[in-house]
Coordinates of C-alpha atoms in Angstrom, one line a residue:
X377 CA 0.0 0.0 0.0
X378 CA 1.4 3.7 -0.6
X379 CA -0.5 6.0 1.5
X380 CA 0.0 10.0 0.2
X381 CA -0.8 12.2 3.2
X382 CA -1.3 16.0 2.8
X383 CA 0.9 16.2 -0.5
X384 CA 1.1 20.0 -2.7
X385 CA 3.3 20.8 -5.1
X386 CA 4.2 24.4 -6.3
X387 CA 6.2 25.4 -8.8
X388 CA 7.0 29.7 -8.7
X389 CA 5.0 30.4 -6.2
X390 CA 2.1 28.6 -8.3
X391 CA 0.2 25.5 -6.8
X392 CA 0.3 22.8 -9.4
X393 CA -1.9 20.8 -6.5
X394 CA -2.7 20.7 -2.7
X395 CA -4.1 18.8 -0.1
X396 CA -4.0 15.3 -1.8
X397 CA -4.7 12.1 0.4
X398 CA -5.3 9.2 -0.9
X399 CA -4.2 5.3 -0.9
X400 CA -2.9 3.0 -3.4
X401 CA -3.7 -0.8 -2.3
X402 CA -2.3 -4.2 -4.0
X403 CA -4.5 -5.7 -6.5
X404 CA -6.0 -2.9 -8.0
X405 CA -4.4 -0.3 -10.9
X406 CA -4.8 3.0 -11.3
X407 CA -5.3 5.6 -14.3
X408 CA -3.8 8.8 -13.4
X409 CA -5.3 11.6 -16.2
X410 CA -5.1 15.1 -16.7
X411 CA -4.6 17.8 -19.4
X412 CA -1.2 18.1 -20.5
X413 CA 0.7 20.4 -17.8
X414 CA -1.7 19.3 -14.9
X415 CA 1.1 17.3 -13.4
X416 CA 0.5 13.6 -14.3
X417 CA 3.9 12.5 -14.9
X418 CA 5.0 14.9 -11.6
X419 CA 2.8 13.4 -9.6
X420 CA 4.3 10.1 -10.8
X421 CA 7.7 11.1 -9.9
X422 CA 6.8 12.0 -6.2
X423 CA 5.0 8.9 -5.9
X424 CA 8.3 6.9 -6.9
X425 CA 10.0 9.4 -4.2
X426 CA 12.2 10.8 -7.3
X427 CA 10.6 14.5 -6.8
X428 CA 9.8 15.7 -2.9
X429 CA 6.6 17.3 -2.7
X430 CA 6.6 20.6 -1.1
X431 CA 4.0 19.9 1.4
X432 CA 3.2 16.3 2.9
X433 CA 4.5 12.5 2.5
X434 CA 4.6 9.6 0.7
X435 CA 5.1 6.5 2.3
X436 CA 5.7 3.0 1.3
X437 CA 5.9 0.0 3.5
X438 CA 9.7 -1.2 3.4
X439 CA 9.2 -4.3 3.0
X440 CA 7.4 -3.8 -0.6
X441 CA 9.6 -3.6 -3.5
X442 CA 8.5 -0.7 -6.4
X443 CA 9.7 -0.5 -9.8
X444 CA 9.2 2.4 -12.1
X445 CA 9.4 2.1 -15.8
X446 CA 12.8 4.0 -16.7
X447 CA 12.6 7.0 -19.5
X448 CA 16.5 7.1 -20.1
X449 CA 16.4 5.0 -23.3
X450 CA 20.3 5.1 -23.0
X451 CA 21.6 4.5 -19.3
X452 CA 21.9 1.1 -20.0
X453 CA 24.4 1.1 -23.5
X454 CA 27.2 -0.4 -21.6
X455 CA 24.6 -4.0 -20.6
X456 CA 23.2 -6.4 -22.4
X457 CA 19.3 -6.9 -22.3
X458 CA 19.3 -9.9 -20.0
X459 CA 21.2 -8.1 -17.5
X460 CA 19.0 -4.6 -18.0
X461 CA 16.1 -6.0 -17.2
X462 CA 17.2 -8.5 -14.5
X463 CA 18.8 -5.2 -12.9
X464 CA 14.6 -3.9 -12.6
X465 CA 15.4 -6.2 -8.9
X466 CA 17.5 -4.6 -7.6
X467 CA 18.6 -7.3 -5.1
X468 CA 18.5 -10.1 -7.8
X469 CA 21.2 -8.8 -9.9
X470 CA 23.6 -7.1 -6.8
X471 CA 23.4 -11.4 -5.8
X472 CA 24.6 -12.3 -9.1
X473 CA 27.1 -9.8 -9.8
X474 CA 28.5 -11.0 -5.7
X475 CA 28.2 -14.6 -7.1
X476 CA 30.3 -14.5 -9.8
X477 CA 32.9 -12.1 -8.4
X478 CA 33.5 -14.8 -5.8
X479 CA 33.3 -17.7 -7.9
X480 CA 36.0 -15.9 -9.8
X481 CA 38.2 -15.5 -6.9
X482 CA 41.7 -17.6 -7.4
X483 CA 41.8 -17.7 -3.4
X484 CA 38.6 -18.8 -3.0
X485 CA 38.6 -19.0 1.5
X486 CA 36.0 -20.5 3.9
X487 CA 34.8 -17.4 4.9
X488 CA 34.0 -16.7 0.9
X489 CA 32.4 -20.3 0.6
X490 CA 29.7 -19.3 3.3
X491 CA 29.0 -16.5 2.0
X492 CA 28.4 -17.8 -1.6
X493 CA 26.2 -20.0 0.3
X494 CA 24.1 -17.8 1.8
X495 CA 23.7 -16.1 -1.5
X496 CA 22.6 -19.1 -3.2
X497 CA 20.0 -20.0 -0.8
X498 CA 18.9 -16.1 -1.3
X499 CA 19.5 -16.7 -5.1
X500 CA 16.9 -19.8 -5.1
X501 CA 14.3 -18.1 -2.7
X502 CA 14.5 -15.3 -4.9
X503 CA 13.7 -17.3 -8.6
X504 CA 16.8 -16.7 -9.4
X505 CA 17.4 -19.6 -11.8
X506 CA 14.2 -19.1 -13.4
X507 CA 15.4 -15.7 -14.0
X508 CA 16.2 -16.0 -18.1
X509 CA 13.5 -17.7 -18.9
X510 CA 10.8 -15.0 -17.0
X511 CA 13.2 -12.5 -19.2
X512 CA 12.7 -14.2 -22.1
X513 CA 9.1 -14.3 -21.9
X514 CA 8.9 -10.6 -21.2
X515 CA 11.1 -9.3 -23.9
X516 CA 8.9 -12.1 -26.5
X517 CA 5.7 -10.7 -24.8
X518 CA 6.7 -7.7 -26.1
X519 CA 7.5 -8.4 -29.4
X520 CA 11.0 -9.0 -29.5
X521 CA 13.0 -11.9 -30.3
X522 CA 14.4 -13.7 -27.5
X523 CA 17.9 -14.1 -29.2
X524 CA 18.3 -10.2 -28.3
X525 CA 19.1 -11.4 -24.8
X526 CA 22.4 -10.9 -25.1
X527 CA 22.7 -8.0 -27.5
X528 CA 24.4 -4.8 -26.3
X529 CA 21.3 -2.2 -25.3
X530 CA 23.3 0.1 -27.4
X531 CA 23.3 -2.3 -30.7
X532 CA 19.2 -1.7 -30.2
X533 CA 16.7 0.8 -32.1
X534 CA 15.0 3.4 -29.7
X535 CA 11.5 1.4 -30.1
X536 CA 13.6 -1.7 -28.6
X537 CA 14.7 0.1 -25.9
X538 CA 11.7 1.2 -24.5
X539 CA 10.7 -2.3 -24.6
X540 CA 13.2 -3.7 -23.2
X541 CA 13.1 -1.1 -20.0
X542 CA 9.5 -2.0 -19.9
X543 CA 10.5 -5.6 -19.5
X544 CA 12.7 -4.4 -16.6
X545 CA 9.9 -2.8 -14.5
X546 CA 7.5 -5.9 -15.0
X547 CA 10.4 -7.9 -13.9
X548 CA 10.7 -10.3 -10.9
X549 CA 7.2 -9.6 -9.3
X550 CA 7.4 -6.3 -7.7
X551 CA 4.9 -4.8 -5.1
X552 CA 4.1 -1.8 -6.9
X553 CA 4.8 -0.8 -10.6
X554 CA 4.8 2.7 -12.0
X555 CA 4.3 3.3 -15.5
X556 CA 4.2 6.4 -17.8
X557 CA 2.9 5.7 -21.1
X558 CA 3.7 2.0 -21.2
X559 CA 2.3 1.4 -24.6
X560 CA 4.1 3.5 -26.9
X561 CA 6.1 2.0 -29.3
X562 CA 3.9 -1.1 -28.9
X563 CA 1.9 -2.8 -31.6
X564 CA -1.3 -4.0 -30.6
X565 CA -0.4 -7.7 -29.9
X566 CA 2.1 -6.2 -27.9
X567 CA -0.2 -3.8 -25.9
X568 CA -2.6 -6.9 -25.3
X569 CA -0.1 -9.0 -23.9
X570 CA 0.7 -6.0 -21.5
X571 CA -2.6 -5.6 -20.5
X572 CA -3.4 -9.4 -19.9
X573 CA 0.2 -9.4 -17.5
X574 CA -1.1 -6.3 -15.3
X575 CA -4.7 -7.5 -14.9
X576 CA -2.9 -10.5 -13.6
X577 CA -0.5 -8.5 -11.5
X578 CA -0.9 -9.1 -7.4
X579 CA 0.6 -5.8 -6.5
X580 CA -0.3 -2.1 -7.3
X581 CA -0.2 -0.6 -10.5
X582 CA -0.2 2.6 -11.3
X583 CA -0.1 3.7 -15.1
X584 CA -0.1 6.9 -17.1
X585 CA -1.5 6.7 -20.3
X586 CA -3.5 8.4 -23.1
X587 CA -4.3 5.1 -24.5
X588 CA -8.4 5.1 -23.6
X589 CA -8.8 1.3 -24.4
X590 CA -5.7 0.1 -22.2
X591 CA -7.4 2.5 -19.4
X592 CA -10.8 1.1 -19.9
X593 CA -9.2 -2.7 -20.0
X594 CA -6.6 -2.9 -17.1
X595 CA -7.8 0.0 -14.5
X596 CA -10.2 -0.4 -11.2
X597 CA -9.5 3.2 -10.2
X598 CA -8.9 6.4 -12.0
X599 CA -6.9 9.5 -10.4
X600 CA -7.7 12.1 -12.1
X601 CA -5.6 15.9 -12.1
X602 CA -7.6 18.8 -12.8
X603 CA -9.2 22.2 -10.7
X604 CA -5.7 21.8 -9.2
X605 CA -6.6 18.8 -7.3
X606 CA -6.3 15.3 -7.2
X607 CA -9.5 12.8 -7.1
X608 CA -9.9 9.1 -7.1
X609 CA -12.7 7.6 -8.7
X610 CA -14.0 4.0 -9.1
X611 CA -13.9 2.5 -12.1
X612 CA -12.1 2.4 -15.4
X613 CA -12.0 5.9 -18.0
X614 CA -15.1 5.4 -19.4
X615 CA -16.9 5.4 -16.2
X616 CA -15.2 8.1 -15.2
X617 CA -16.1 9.9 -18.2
X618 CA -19.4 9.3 -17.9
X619 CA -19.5 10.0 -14.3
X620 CA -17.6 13.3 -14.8
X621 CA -19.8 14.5 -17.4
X622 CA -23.2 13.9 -15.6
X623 CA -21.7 15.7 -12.9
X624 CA -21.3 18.6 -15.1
X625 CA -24.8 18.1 -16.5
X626 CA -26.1 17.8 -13.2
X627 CA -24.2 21.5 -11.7
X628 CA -25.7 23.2 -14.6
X629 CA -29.1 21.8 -14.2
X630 CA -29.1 23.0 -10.7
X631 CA -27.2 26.3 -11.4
X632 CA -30.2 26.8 -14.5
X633 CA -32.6 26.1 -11.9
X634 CA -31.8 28.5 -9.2
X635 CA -31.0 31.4 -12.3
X636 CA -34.7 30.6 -13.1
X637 CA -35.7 31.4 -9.7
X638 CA -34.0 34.7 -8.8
X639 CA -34.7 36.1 -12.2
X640 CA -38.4 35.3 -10.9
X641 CA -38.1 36.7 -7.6
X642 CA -36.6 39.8 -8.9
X643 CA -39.5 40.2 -11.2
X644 CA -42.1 39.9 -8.5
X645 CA -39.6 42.4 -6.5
X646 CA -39.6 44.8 -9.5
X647 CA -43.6 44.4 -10.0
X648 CA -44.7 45.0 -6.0
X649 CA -42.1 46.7 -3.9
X650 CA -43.8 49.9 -4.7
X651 CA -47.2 48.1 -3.1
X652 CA -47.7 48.5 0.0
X653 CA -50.0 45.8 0.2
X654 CA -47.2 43.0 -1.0
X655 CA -44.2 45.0 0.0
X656 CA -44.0 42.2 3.0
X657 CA -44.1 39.8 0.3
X658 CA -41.0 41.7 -2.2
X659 CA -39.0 41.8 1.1
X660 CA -39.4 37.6 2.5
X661 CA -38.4 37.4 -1.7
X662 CA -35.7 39.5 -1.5
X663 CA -33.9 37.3 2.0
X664 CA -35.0 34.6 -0.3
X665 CA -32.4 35.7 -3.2
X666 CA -30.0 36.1 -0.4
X667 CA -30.0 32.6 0.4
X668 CA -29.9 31.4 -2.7
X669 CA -26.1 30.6 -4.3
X670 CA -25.2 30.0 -7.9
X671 CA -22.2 26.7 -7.6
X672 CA -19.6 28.3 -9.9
X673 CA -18.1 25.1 -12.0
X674 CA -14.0 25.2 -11.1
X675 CA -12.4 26.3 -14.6
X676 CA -11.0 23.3 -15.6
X677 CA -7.1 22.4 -16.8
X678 CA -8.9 20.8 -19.4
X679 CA -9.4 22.3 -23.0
X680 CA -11.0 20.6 -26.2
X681 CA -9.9 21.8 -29.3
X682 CA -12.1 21.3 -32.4
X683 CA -11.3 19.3 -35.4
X684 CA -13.5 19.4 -38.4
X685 CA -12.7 18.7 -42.0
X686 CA -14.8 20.0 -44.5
X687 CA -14.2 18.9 -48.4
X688 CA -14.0 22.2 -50.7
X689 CA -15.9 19.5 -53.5
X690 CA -16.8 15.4 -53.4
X691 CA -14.1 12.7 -54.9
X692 CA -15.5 11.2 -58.1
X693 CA -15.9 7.7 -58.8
X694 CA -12.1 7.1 -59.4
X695 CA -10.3 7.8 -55.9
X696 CA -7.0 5.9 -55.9
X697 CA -5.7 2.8 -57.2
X698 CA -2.5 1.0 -56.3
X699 CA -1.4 -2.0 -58.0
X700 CA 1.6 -4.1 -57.1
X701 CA 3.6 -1.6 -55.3
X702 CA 6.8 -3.1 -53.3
X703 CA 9.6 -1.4 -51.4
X704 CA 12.8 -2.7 -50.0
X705 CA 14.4 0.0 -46.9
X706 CA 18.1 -1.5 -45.7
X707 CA 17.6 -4.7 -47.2
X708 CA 14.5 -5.7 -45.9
X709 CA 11.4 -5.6 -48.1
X710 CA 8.8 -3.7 -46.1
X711 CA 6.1 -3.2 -49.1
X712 CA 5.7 -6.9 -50.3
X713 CA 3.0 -6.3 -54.1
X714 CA 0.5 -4.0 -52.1
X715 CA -2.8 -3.2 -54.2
X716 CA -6.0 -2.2 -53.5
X717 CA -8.5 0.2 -54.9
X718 CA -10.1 3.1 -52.6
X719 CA -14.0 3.3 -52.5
X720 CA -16.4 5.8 -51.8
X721 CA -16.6 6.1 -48.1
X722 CA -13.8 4.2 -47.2
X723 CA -11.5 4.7 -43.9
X724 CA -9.1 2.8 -44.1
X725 CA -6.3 1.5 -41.4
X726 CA -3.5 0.3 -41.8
X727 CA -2.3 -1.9 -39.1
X728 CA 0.7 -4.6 -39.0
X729 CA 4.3 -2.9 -39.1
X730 CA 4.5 0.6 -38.3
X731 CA 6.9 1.4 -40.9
X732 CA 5.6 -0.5 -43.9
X733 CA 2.6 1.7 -43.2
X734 CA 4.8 5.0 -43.3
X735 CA 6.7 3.9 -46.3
X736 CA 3.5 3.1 -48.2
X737 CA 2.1 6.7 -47.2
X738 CA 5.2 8.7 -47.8
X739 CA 5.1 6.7 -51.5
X740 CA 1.1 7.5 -52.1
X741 CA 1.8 11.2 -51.1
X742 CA 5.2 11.7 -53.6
X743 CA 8.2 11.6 -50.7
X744 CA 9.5 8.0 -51.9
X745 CA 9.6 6.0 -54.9
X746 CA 8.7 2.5 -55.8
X747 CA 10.9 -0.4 -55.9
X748 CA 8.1 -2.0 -58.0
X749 CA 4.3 -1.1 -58.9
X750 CA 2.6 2.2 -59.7
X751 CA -0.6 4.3 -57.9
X752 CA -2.9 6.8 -59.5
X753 CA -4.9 9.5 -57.6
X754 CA -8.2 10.4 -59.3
X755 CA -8.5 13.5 -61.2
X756 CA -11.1 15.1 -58.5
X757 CA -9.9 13.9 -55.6
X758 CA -7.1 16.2 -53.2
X759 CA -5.1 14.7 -50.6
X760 CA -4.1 16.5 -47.1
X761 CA -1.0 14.4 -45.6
X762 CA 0.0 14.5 -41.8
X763 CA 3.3 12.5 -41.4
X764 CA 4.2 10.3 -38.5
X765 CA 7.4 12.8 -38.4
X766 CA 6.9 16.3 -39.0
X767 CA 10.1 17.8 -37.9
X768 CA 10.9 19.2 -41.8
X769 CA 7.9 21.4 -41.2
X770 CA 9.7 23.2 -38.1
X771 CA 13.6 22.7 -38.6
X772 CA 14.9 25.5 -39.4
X773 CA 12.1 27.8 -39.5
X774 CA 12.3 31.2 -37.8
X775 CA 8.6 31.9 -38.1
X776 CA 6.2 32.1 -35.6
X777 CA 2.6 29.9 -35.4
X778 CA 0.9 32.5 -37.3
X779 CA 3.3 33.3 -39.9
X780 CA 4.0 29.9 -40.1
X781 CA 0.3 28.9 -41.3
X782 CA 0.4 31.7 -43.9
X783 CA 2.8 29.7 -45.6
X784 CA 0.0 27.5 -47.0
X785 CA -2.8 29.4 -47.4
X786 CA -3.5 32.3 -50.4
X787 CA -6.4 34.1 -47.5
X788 CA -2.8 35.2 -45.3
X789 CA -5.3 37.7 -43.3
X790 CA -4.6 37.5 -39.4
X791 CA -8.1 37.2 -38.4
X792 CA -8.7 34.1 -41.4
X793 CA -5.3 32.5 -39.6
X794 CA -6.4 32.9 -36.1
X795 CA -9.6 31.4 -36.8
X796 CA -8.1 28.2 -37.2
X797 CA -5.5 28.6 -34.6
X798 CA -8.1 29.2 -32.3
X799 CA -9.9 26.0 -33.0
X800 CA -6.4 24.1 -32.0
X801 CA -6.4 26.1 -28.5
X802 CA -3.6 28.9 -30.1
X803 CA -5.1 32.2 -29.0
X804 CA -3.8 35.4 -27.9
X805 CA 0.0 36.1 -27.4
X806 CA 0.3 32.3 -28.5
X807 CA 0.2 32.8 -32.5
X808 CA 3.2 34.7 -32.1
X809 CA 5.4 32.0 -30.5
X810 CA 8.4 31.3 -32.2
X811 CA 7.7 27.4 -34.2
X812 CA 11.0 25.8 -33.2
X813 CA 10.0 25.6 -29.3
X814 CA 6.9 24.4 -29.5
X815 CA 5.9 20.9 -27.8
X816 CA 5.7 18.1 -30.1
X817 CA 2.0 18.3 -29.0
X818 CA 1.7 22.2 -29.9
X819 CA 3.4 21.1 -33.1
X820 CA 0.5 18.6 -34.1
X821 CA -1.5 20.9 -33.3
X822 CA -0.3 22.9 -36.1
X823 CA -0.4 20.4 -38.2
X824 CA -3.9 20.2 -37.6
X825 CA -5.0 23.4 -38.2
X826 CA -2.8 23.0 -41.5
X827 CA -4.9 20.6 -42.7
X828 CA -7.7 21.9 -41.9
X829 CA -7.6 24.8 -44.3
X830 CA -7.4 22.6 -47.6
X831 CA -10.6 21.5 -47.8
X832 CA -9.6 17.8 -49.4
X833 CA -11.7 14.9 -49.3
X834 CA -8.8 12.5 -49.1
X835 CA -6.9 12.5 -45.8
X836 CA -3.7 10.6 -45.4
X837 CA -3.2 10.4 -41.4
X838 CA 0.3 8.5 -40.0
X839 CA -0.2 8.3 -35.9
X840 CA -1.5 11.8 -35.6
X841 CA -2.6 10.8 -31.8
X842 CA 1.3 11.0 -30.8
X843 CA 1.5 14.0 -28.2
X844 CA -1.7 14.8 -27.7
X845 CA -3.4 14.5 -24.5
X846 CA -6.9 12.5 -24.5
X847 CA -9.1 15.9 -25.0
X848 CA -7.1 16.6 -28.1
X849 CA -6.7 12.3 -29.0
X850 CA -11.0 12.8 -28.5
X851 CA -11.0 15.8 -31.0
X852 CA -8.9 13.9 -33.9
X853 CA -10.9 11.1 -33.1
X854 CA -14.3 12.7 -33.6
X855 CA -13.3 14.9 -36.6
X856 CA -11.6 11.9 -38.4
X857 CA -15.2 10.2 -37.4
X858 CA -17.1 13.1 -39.0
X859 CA -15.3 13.8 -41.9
X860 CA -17.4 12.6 -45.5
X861 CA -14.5 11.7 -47.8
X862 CA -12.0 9.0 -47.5
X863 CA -9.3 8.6 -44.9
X864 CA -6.0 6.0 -45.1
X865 CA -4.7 6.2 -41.5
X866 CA -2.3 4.1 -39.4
X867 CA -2.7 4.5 -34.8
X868 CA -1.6 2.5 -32.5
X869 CA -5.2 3.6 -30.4
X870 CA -7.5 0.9 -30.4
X871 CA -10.2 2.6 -29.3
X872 CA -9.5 5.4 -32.3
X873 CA -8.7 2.8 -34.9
X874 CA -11.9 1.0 -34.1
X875 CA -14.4 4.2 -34.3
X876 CA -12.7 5.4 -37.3
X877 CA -12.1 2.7 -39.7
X878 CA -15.0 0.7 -41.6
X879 CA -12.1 -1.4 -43.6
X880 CA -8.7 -3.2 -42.0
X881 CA -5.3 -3.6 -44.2
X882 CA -2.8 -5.5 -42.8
X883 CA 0.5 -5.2 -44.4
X884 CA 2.3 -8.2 -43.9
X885 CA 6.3 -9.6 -45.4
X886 CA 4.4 -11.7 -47.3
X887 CA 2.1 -9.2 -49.1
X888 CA -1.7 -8.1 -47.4
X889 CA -5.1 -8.6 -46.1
X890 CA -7.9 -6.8 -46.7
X891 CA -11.1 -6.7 -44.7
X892 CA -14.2 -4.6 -45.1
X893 CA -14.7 -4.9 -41.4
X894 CA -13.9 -3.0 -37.8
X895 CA -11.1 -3.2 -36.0
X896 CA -12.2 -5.3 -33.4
X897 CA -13.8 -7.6 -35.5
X898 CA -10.8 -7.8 -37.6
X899 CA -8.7 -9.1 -33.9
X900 CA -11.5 -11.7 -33.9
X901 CA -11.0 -12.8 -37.8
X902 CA -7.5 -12.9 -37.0
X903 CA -7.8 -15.3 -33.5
X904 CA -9.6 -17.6 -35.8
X905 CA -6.6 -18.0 -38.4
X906 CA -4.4 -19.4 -35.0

């Protein structure tokens, strides 16, 4: 259990929260949410005992062993993955290292062959000889090969890394696990595997994610950051949701009400003070209006931008065609004789590898060539492209946000610009903030807005919920869910892949599969090949 007693945080002078008691006990896991910049990954931090809060406690029975998932994707170069993630104990791997340092001793003494003893009978007690297999089922779990056990951390891609120190803070059984957004980088076998192991997980869990269907599918409790406190709730993130807005509903109703009924006292006030014969009558009304009290709603840390695409004319019969298109990337062939032919209405995903996807949009949109096959865009259709990375659009650019939408637009009028800046939550001061400090989630943002103003009716969408916080993952989602033309798109979110999409392509190494179906239905096709 981790009780939190009292526990503020300020930052300048400013309270980023105050006055937060709560308790974390074993067998549940918990959703900690909030706006971006309410503190999430702070409060995360405090709760590990990395940050001290500047009021209150944390405390956590010594006898329980926490592990926090790691976000230096290089402090571990100098290891191999076997030993990086047998290091998430601790204890384990100081046993090991003391084991083979003696072993290795020429004059091995009495005194040394006690003590080797005692370290096996901790080693055993401890799993320690199961401890490469449990490793290798982690890192395989995760969706790497188990013959990376001994690879060099720093031989390994970023995306390997984070799985790898994922592996690490799942390791050995801890007490309590803290997580900050365990499921990037994962594919969606992956990210089921993970939340299978934490549903099954003793201990405590605590997760930060912006992931809504891992939320909804592994959490008993949500914490949520916002009005500069910290609440827990019962249930998963939908029920918070739901919960959260009837509340709202429910303030308003009542605030409606009592509006209602001191504009109607103040009426009869206005109509008979002057009588002398209900002047009793205005004044009991008017102590009445006294006692009643409008709830102001806190202002919420939370902010919804809005993102609608409209299409300046409709795509024609002919929409896109692809036939036989393959690609080879440092020696491995990632496009394998794609085709397919885009209808009316289709929103398509693209699911499988992440970079075949990419590849296959930066082809379709001009940035890469062929190996093999060609594509044709109908003559009426117009395509807006967000790219997985959109650093090109920023490097190297001393603009600031609004001159920097100006750039691809012929309307270059500040009140035109601001319109759609507004929508993505720019207003103000903000439009004139230099582009090359921006957040990556300010920078999607602009990316947004961007495509916003072209009017196409073929969007061309790579992981566009990366950065963003759930309000604005809950705009994309419900503008890409909206929108009348066609949309090819690749997300790791379930829960946005399977509101979007009515048609699944999986790009395998040998070739595709195409399915005119959901996304979850598509899982369930797939369970029944094996």
């Amino acid at each position: 259990m981790i009780n939190v007693t009292n526990v503020g945080l300020s930052f300048g002078g400013q309270n980023l929260f105050s006055h937060v008691d709560l308790k974390f006990t074993a067998g549940n896991c918990y959703g900690i949410i909030g706006a971006n910049g309410a503190g999430k990954s702070t409060f995360l931090k405090i709760l590990s005992g990395e940050l001290e809060p500047t009021t209150g406690s944390v405390s956590l029975d010594p006898k329980l062993r926490m592990s926090v998932l790691k976000q230096d994707h290089f402090a571990y170069d100098a290891y191999t993955v076997l030993d990086t993630v047998i290091m998430g104990n601790a204890r384990l791997y100081e046993i090991m290292q003391q084991k083979d340092a003696l072993y290795a001793k020429p004059d091995f003494s009495e005194e040394d062959g006690i003590l080797v003893s005692e370290l096996e009978g901790e080693f055993a007690e401890m799993n320690g000889w199961e401890a490469e297999a449990d490793v290798s089922r982690l890192i395989q779990g995760l969706g790497l090969d188990a013959a990376l056990l001994d690879a060099q951390m720093s031989s390994l891609s970023g995306s390997e890394k984070v799985k790898v120190l994922l592996a690490q803070a799942l390791f050995g059984n801890p007490d309590v696990i803290l997580l900050d957004e365990p499921t990037n980088h994962l594919d969606a076998d992956s990210i089921h595997w993970l939340e299978d192991f934490l549903m099954e997980v003793p201990g405590t869990v605590i997760v930060v994610s912006h992931d809504r269907h891992f939320l909804n599918n592994v959490c008993t409790h949500i914490v949520d950051i916002d009005y500069g406190k910290v609440r827990l709730y019962v249930g998963n993130y939908d029920f918070w949701y739901e919960s959260s807005e009837l509340m709202k509903r429910m303030t308003r109703d009542q605030n409606k009400k009592a509006e209602d009924k001191i504009k109607e006292l103040q009426a009869f006030i206005q109509r008979f003070s002057a009588n002398k014969s209900k002047s009793r009558q205005a004044t009991s009304r008017r102590k009445l209006i006294e006692k009643l009290t409008i709830e102001e709603m806190p202002a919420s840390s939370r902010k919804y931008p809005f993102v609608g695409f409209s299409m300046d004319r409709e795509p024609g019969k002919e929409i896109l065609f692809v036939e036989d298109i393959s690609k080879t990337i440092d020696g491995v062939k990632v496009l394998n004789h794609v085709s397919f032919r885009l209808g009316r209405n289709d929103k398509i995903a693209f699911v499988g590898d992440e970079i075949a996807a990419t590849t296959l949009f930066q082809i379709l949109m001009g940035e890469l060539e062929p190996d093999e096959g060609t594509f044709k865009w109908g003559v009426s259709t117009s395509q807006s492209y967000f790219p997985k990375d959109n650093s090109s659009y920023f490097n190297d650019c001393n603009l600031n946000i609004i001159e920097w939408l100006g750039q691809y637009t012929k309307e270059t009028t500040e009140s035109y610009l601001r319109g759609f800046l507004g929508k993505m939550l720019f207003s103000g001061d903000d439009v004139y903030k230099p582009v090359q400090v921006l957040s990556g989630g300010e920078k999607v943002r602009c990316m947004l807005a961007r495509m916003m103003m072209f009017g196409s009716n073929v969007l061309v969408v790579d992981q566009p919920t990366n950065h963003l916080d759930l309000e604005s993952i809950t705009a994309v989602n419900n503008g890409l869910i909206d929108f009348k033309g066609n949309v090819l798109f690749a997300s790791h979110d379930h829960q946005f892949t399977q509101t979007v999409a009515n048609r699944i392509i999986e790009l395998t190494p040998d070739g595709m599969v195409d399915k005119m179906m959901t996304y979850d239905d598509y899982l369930e096709y797939r369970k029944t090949l094996g």
